[in-house]
């Protein structure tokens, strides 16, 4: 409110007459606009995009109304500054975080609404929920805007009501975080809603430790620069960017799901087919819109096969190369300014240039599992519905140098063979599933296992 009055005071006869207010939440943007109008001693008149403006200018002058033009939809599109004939006073323009404003007559004030501080978030959550302990946990663990807090609290209260409870709990709020996200992100990303427990992640100890450090980095991203030097504070962004790199099937996507589950945040996988466009400038607009919406909702974004979007720049030989490099430069800059959590996967780090890797906070290598990890993977995938003994599982782990994704496929094939005959999984079923997987890979079935299968 204090900032709204300071912005209002800057508008007037001697200063700019237009205030561009950037916000991802329409309801929050309108609330702030109403506060600015109150500081100017006026009532806000909200004007939808495409509305007929004839006669509105004189009407605003006579009635003491502050015109507020709403252009909150459309992400990173270009919007024109309003021209209201017959109105000589101030105007407000509400846009999304990444919208480009054109056609300004003279200078304009720009105000991008930022998430409230941790203490302010704590107060907002307590006002909405009436639960001090839960409010403290949410304020410490999540960087939500004021509008997003109100939205989540409303949805969580509905979830609690469905359970017959008066107050929502943490699970109600997590379910609420998933609601409405699909419409927010449109076709640009799809949800990966499965919660991944600790037991499902079978990794070597060094890799597991790297993921725990990444988890800590995500949890501590807000205010990490406060006790550091001025050079870091000058350019610090609270976002976290991490590249998960390794062969297919080594658990990169599973690790992304585990990280999102531990953070209590929704995970969305970016649909590169929807983001990338053959038309000049469209890819940049799509990505800007995606990141702006994800930033507002505080979700974890997963870019699978990210090298197709953030790959190495090429030598310029024609206009297509120049355009491709310009697009990559924009993507690198935008991902660096993103304030949320972005996970990228690739089969090889060699496909990225140094300008991209410099912008990353961490690079986590996912090697092929060793015999110990493979034994744990076999046990984790087989569960209890099998008749294999420990010696047979050890034999599978020693003879098959496969990644977890391939072991999963072999176990599913074995499960089909056993279930079709109404019995538990036997070694022969697993060997059949393995043989099928090796055929898919175009590799020779291990001789040691061929003898176990009787040739």
PDB file of C-alpha atoms in Angstrom, residues 17 56 188 201 255 290 352 374 431:
ATOM      1  CA  UNK A  17       0.634  10.047 -16.796  1.00  0.00           C
ATOM      2  CA  UNK A  56     -15.026   7.243 -21.854  1.00  0.00           C
ATOM      3  CA  UNK A 188       2.858 -25.717 -23.217  1.00  0.00           C
ATOM      4  CA  UNK A 201      14.983 -43.637  -6.047  1.00  0.00           C
ATOM      5  CA  UNK A 255      14.855 -37.787  -9.813  1.00  0.00           C
ATOM      6  CA  UNK A 290       5.450 -20.414 -20.039  1.00  0.00           C
ATOM      7  CA  UNK A 352      25.663 -27.429 -24.691  1.00  0.00           C
ATOM      8  CA  UNK A 374      21.421 -52.924 -10.298  1.00  0.00           C
ATOM      9  CA  UNK A 431      14.737 -63.904 -18.643  1.00  0.00           C
TER      10      UNK A 431
END
